[in-house]
PDB file of N, CA and C in Angstrom:
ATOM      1  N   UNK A   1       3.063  -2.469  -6.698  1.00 67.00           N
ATOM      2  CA  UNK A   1       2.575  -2.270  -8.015  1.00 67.00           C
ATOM      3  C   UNK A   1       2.263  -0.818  -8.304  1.00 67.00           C
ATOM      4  N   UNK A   2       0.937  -0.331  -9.022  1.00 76.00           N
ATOM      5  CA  UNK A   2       0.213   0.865  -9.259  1.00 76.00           C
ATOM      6  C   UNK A   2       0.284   1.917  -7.935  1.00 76.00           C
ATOM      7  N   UNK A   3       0.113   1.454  -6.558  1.00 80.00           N
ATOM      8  CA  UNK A   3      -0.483   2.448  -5.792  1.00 80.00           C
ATOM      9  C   UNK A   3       1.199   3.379  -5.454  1.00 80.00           C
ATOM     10  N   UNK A   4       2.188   3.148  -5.440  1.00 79.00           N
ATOM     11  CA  UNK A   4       3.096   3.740  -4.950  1.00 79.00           C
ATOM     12  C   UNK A   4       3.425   4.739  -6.145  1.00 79.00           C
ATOM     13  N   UNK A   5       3.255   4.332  -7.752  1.00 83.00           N
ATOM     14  CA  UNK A   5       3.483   5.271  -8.692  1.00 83.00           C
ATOM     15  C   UNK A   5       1.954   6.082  -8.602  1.00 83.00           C
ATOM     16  N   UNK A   6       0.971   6.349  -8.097  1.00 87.00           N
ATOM     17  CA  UNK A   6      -0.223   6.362  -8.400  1.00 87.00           C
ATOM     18  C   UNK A   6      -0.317   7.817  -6.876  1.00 87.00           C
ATOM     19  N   UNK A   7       0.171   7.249  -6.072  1.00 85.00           N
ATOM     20  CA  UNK A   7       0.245   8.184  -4.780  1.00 85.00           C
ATOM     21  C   UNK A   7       1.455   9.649  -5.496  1.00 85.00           C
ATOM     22  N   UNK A   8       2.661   9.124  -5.525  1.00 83.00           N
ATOM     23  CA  UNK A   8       3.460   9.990  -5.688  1.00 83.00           C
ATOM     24  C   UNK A   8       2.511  11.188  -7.486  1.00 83.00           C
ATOM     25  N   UNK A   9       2.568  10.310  -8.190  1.00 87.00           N
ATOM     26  CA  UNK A   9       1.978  11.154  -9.256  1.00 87.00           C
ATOM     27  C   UNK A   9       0.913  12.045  -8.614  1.00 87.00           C
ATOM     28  N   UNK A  10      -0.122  11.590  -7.839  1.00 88.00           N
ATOM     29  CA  UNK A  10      -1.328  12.666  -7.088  1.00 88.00           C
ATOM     30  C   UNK A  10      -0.878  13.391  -6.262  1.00 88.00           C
ATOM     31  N   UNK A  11       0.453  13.446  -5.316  1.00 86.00           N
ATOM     32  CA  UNK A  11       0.656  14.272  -4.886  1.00 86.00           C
ATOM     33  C   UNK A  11       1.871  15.273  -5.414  1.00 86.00           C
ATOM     34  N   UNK A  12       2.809  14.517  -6.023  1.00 86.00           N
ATOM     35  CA  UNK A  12       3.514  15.757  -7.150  1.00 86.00           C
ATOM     36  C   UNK A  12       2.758  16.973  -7.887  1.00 86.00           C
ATOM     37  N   UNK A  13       1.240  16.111  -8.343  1.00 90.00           N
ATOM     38  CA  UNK A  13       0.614  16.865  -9.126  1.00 90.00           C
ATOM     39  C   UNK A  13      -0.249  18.064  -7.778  1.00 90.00           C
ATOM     40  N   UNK A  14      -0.287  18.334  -6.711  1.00 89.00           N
ATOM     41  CA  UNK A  14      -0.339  19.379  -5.827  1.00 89.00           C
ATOM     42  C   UNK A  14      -1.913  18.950  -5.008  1.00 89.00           C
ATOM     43  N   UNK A  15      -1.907  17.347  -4.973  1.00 88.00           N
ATOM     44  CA  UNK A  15      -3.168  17.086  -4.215  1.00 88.00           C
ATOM     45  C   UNK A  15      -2.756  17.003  -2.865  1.00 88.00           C
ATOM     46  N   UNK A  16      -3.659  16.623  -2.263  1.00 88.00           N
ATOM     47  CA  UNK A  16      -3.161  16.709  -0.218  1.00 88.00           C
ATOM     48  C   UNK A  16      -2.934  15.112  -0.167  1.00 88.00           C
ATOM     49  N   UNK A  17      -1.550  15.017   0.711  1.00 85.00           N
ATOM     50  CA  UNK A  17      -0.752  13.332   0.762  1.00 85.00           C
ATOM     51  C   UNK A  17      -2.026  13.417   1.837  1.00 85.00           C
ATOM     52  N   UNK A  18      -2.711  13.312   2.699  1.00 84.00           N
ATOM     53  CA  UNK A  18      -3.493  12.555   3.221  1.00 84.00           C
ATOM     54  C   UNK A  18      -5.056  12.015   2.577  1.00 84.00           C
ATOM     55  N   UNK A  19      -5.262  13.017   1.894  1.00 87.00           N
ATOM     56  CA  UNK A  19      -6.406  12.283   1.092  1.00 87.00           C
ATOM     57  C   UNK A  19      -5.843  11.818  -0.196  1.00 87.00           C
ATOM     58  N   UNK A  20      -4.805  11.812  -0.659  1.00 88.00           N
ATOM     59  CA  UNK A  20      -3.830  10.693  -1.726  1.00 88.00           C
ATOM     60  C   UNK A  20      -4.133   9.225  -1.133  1.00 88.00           C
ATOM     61  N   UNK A  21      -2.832   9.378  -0.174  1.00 85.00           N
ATOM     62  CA  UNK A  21      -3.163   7.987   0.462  1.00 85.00           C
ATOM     63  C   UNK A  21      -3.900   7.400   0.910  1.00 85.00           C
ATOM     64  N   UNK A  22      -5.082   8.145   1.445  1.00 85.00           N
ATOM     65  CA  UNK A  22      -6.236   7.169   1.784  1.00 85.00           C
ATOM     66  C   UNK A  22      -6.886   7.068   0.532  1.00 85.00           C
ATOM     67  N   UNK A  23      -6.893   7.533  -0.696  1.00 89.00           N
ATOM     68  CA  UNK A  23      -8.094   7.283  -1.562  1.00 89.00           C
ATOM     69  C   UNK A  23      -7.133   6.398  -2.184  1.00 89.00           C
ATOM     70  N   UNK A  24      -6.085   5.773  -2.671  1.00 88.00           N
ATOM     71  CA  UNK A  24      -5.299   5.249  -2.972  1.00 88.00           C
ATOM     72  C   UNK A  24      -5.794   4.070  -2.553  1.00 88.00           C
ATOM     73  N   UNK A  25      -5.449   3.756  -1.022  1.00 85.00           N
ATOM     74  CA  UNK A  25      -5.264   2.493  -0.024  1.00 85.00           C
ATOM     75  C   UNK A  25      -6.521   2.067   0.003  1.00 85.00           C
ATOM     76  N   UNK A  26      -8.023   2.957  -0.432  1.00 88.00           N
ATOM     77  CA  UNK A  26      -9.125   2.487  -0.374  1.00 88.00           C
ATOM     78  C   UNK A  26      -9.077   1.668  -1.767  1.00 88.00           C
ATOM     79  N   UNK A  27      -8.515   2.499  -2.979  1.00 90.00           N
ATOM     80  CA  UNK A  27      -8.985   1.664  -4.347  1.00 90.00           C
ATOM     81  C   UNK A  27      -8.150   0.651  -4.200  1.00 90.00           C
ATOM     82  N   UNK A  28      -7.056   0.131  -3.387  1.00 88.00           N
ATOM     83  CA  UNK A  28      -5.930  -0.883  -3.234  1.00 88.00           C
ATOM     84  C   UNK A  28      -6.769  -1.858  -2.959  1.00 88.00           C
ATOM     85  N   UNK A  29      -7.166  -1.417  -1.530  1.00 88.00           N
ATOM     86  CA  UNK A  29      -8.541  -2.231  -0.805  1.00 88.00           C
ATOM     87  C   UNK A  29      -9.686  -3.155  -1.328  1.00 88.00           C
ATOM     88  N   UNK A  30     -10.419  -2.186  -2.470  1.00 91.00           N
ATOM     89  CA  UNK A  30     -11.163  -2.781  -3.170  1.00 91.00           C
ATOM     90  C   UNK A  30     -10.971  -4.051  -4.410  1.00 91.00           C
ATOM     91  N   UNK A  31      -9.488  -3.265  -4.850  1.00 90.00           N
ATOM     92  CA  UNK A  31      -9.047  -4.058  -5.805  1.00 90.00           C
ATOM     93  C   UNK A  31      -8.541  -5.516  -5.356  1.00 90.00           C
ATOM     94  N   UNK A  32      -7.598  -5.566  -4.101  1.00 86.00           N
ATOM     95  CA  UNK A  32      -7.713  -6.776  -3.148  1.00 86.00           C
ATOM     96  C   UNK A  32      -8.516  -7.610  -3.273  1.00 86.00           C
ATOM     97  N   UNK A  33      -9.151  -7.142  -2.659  1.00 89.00           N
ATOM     98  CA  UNK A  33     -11.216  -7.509  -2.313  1.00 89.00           C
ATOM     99  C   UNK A  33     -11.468  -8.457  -3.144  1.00 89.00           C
ATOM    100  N   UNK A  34     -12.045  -7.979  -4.561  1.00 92.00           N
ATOM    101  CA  UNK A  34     -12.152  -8.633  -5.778  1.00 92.00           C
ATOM    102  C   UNK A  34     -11.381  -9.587  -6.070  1.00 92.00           C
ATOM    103  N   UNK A  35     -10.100  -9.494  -6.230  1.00 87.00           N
ATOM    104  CA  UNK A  35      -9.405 -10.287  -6.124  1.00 87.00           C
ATOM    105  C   UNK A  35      -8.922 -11.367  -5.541  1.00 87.00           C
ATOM    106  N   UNK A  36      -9.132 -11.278  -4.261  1.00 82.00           N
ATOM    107  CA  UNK A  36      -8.943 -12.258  -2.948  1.00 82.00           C
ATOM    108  C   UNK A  36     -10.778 -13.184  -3.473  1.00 82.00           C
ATOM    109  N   UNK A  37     -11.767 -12.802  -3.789  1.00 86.00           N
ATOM    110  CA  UNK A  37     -12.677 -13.129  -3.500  1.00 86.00           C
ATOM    111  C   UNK A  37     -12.914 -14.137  -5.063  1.00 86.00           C
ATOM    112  N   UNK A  38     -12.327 -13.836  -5.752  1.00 88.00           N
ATOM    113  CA  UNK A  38     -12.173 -14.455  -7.329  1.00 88.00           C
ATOM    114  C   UNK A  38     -11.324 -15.227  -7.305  1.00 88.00           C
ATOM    115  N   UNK A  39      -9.896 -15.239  -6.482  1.00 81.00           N
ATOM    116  CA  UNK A  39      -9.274 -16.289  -6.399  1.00 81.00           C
ATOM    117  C   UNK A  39      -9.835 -17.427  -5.548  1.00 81.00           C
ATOM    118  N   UNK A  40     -10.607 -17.156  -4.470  1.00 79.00           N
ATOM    119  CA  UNK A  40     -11.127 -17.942  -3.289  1.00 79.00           C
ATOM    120  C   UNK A  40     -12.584 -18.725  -4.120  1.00 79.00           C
ATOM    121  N   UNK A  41     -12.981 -18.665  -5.071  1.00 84.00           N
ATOM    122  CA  UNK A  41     -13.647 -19.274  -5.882  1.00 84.00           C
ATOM    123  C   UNK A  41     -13.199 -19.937  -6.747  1.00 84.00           C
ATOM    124  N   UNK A  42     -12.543 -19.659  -7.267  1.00 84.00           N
ATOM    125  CA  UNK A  42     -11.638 -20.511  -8.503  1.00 84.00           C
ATOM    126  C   UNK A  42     -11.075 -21.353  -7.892  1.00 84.00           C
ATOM    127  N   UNK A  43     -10.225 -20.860  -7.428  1.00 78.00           N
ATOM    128  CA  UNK A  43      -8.810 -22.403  -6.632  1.00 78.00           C
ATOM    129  C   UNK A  43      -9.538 -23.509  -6.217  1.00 78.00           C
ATOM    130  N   UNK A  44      -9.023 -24.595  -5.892  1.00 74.00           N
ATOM    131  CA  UNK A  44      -9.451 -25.736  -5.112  1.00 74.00           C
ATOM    132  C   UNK A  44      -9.037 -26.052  -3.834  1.00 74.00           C
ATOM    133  N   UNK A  45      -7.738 -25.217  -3.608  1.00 80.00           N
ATOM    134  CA  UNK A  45      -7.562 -25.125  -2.468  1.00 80.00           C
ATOM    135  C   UNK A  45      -6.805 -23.831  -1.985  1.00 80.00           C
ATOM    136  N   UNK A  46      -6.897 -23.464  -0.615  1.00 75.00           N
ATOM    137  CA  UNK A  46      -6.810 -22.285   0.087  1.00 75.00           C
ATOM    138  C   UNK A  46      -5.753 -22.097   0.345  1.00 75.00           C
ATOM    139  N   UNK A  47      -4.612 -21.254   0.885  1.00 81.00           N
ATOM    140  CA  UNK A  47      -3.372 -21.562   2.371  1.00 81.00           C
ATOM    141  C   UNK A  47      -3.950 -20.604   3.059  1.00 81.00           C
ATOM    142  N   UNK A  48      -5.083 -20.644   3.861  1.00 83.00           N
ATOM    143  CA  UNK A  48      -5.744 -20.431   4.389  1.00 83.00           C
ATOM    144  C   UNK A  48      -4.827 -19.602   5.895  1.00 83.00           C
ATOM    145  N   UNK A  49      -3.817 -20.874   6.067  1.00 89.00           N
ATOM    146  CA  UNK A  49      -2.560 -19.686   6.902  1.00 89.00           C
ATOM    147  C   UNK A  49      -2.331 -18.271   6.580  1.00 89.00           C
ATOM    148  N   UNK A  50      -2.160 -18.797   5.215  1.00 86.00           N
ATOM    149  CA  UNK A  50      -0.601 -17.259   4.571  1.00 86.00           C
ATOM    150  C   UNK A  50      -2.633 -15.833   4.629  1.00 86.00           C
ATOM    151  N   UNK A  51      -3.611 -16.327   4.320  1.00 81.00           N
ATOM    152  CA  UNK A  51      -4.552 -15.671   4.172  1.00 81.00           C
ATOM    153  C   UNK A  51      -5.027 -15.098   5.505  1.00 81.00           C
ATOM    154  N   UNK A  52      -5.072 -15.328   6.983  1.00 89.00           N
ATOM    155  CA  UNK A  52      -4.928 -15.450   7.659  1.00 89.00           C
ATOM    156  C   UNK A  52      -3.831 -14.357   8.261  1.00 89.00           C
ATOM    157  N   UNK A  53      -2.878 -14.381   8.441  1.00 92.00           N
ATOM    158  CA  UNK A  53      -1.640 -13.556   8.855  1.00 92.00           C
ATOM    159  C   UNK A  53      -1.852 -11.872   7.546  1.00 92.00           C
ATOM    160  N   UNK A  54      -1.738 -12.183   6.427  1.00 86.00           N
ATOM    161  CA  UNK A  54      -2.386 -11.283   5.750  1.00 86.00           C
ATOM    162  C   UNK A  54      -3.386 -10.338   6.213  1.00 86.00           C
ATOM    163  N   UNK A  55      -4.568 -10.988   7.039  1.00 86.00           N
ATOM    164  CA  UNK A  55      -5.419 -10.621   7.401  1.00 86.00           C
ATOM    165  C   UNK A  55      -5.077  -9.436   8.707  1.00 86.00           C
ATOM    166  N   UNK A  56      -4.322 -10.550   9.508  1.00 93.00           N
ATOM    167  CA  UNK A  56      -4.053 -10.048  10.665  1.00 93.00           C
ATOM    168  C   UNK A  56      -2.791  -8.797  10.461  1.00 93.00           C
ATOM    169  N   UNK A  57      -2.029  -8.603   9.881  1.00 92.00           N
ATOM    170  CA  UNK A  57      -0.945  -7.981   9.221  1.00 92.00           C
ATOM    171  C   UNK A  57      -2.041  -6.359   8.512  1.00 92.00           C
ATOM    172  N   UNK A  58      -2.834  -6.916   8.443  1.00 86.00           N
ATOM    173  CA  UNK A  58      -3.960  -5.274   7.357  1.00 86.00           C
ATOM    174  C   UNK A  58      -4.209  -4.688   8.525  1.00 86.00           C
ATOM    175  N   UNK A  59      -4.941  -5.504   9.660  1.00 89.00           N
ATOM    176  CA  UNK A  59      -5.797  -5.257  10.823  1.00 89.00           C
ATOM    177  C   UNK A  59      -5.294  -4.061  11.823  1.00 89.00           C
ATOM    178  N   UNK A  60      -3.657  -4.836  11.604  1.00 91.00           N
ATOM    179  CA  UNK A  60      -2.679  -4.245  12.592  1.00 91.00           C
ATOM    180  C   UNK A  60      -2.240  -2.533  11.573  1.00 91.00           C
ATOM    181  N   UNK A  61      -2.006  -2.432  10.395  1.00 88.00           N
ATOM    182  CA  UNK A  61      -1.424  -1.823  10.022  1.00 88.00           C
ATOM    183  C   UNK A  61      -2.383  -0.553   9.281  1.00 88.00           C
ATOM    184  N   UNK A  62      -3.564  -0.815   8.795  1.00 85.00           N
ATOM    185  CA  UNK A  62      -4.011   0.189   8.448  1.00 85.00           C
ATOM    186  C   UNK A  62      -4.587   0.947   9.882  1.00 85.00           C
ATOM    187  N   UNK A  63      -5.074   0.591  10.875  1.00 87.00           N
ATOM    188  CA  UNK A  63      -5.132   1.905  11.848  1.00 87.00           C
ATOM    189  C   UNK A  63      -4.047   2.932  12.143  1.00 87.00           C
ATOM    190  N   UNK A  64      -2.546   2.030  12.196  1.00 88.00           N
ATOM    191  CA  UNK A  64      -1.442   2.816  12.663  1.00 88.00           C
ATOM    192  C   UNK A  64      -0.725   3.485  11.496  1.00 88.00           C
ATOM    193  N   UNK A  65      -1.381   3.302   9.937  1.00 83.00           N
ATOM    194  CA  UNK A  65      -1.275   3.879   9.089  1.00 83.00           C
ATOM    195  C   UNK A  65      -1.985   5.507   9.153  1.00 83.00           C
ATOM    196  N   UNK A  66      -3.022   5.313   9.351  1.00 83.00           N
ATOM    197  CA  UNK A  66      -4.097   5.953   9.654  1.00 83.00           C
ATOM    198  C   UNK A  66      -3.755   7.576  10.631  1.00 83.00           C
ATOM    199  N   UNK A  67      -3.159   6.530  11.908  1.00 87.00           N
ATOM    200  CA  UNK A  67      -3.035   7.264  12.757  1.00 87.00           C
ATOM    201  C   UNK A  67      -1.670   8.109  12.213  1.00 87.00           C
ATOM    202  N   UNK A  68      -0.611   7.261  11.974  1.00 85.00           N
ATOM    203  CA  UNK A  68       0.349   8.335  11.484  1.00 85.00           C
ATOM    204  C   UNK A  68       0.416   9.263  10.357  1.00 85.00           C
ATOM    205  N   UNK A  69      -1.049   8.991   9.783  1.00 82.00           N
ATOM    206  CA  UNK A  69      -1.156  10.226   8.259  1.00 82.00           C
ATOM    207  C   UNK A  69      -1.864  11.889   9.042  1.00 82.00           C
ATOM    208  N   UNK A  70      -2.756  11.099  10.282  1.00 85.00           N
ATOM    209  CA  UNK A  70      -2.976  12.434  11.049  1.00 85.00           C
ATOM    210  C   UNK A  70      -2.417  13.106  11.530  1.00 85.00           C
ATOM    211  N   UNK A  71      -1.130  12.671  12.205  1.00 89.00           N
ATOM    212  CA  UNK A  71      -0.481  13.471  13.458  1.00 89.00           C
ATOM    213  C   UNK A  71       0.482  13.875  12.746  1.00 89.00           C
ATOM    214  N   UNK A  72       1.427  13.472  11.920  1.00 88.00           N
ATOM    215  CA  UNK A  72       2.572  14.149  11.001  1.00 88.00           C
ATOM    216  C   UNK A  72       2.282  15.563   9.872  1.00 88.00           C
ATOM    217  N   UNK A  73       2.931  16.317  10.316  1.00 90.00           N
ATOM    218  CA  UNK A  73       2.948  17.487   9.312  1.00 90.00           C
ATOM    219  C   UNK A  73       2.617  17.036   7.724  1.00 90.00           C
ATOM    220  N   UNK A  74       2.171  17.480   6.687  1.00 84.00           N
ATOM    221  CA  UNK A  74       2.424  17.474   5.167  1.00 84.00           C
ATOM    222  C   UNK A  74       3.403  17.107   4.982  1.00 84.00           C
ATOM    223  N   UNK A  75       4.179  18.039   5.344  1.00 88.00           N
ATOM    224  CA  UNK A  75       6.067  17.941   4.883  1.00 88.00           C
ATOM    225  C   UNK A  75       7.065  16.904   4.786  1.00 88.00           C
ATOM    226  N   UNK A  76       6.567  16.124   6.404  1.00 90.00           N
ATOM    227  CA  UNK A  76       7.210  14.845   6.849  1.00 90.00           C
ATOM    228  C   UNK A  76       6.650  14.067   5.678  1.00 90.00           C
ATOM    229  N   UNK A  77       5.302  13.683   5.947  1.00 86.00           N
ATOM    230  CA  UNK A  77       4.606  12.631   4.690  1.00 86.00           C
ATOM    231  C   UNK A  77       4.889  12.286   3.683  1.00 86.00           C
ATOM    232  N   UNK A  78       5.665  13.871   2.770  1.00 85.00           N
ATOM    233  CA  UNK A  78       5.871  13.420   1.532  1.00 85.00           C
ATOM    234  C   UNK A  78       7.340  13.026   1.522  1.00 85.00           C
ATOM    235  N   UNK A  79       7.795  13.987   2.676  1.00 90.00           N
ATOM    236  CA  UNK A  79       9.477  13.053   2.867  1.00 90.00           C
ATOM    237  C   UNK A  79       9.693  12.103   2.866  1.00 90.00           C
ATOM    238  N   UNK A  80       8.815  11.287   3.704  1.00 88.00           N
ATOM    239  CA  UNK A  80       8.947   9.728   4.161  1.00 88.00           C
ATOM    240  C   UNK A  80       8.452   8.883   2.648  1.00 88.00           C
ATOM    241  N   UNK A  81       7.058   9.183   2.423  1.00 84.00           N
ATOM    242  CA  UNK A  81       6.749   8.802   1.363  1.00 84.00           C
ATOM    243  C   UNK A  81       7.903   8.730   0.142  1.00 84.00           C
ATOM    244  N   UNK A  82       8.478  10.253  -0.148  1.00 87.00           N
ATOM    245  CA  UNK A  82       9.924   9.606  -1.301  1.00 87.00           C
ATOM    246  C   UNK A  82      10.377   8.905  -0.799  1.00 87.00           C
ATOM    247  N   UNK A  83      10.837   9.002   0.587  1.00 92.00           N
ATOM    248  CA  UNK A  83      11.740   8.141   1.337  1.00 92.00           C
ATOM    249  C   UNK A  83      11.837   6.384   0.605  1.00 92.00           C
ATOM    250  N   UNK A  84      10.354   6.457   0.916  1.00 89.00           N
ATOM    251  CA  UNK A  84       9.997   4.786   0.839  1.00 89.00           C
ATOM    252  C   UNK A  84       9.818   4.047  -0.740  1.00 89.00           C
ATOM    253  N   UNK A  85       9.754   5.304  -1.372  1.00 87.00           N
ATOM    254  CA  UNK A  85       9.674   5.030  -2.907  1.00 87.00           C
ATOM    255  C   UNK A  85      11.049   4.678  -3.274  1.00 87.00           C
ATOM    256  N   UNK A  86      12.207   5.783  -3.057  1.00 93.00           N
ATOM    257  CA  UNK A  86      13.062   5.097  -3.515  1.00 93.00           C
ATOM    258  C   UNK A  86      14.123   4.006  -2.921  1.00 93.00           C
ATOM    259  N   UNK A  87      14.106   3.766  -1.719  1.00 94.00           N
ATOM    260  CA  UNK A  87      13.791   2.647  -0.820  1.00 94.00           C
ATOM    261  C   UNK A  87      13.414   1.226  -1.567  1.00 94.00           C
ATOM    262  N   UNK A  88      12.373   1.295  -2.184  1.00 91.00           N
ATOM    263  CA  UNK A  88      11.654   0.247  -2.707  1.00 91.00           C
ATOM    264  C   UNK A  88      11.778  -0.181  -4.375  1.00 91.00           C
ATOM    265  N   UNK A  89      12.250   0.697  -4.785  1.00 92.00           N
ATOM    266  CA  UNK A  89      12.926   1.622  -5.918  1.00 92.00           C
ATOM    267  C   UNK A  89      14.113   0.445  -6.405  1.00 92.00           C
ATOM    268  N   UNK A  90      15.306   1.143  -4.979  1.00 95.00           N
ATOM    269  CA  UNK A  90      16.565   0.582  -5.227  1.00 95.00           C
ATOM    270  C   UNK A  90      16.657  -0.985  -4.600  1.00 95.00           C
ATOM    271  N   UNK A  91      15.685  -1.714  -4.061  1.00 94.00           N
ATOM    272  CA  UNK A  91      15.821  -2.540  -3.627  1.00 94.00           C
ATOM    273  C   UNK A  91      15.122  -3.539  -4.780  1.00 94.00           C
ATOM    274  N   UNK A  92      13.888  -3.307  -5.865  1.00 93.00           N
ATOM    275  CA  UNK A  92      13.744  -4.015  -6.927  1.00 93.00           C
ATOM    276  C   UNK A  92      14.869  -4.267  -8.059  1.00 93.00           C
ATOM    277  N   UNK A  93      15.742  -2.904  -7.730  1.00 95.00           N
ATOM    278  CA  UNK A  93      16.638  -2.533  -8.351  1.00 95.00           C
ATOM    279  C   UNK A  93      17.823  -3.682  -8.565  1.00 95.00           C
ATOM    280  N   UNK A  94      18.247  -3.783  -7.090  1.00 96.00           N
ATOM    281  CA  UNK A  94      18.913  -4.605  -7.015  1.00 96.00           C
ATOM    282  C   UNK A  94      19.129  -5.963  -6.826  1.00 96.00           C
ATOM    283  N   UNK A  95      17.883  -6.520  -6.481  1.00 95.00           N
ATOM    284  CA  UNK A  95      17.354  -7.470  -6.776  1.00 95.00           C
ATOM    285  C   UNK A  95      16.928  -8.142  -7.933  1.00 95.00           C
ATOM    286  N   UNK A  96      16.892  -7.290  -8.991  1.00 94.00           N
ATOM    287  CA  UNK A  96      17.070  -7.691 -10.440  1.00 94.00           C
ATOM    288  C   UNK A  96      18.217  -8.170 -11.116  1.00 94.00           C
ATOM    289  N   UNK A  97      19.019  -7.365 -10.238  1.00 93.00           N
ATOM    290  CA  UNK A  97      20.725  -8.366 -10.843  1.00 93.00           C
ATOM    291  C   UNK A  97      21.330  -9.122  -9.739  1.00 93.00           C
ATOM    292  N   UNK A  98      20.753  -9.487  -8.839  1.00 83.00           N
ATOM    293  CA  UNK A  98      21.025 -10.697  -8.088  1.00 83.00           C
ATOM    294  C   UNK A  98      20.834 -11.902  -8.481  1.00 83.00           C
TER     295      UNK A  98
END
């Protein structure tokens, strides 16, 4: 959704990709949060699985997120980062006329 147009705009505009992405992945976080916690009230019932693996899937991935925003140069970051934008880009892309 928002955070991938939301990252690239903050760092085009000449902010630092490591405090982009983490302040990003934090408001992602929160917005989740709320969300997960508003749906888990409303519904009547859970898939308590798919919520679950989700869980375990964040657990695993934001440390090694983490870790790879430290050790990589600037340069790489924002490479990879276009990388993955338009990556994700051409794959909604094409998935729209499938």
């Amino acid at each position: 959704g928002w955070g991938p147009i939301v990252t690239t705009t903050l760092v085009a505009k000449g902010q630092k990709p490591r405090f982009t992405i983490g302040s990003v992945n934090l408001t992602e976080f929160a917005v989740t949060l709320a969300e997960s916690v508003t749906f888990a009230l409303l519904l009547q019932e859970v898939a308590w699985h798919v919520v679950t693996g989700l869980l375990i899937g964040g657990v695993i991935a934001a440390p090694l997120g983490a870790y790879v925003t430290k050790k990589l140069p600037e340069r790489a970051l924002i490479g990879m980062l276009g990388f993955i934008i338009i990556g994700l880009s051409l794959r909604t892309i094409y998935l729209s006329f499938a």
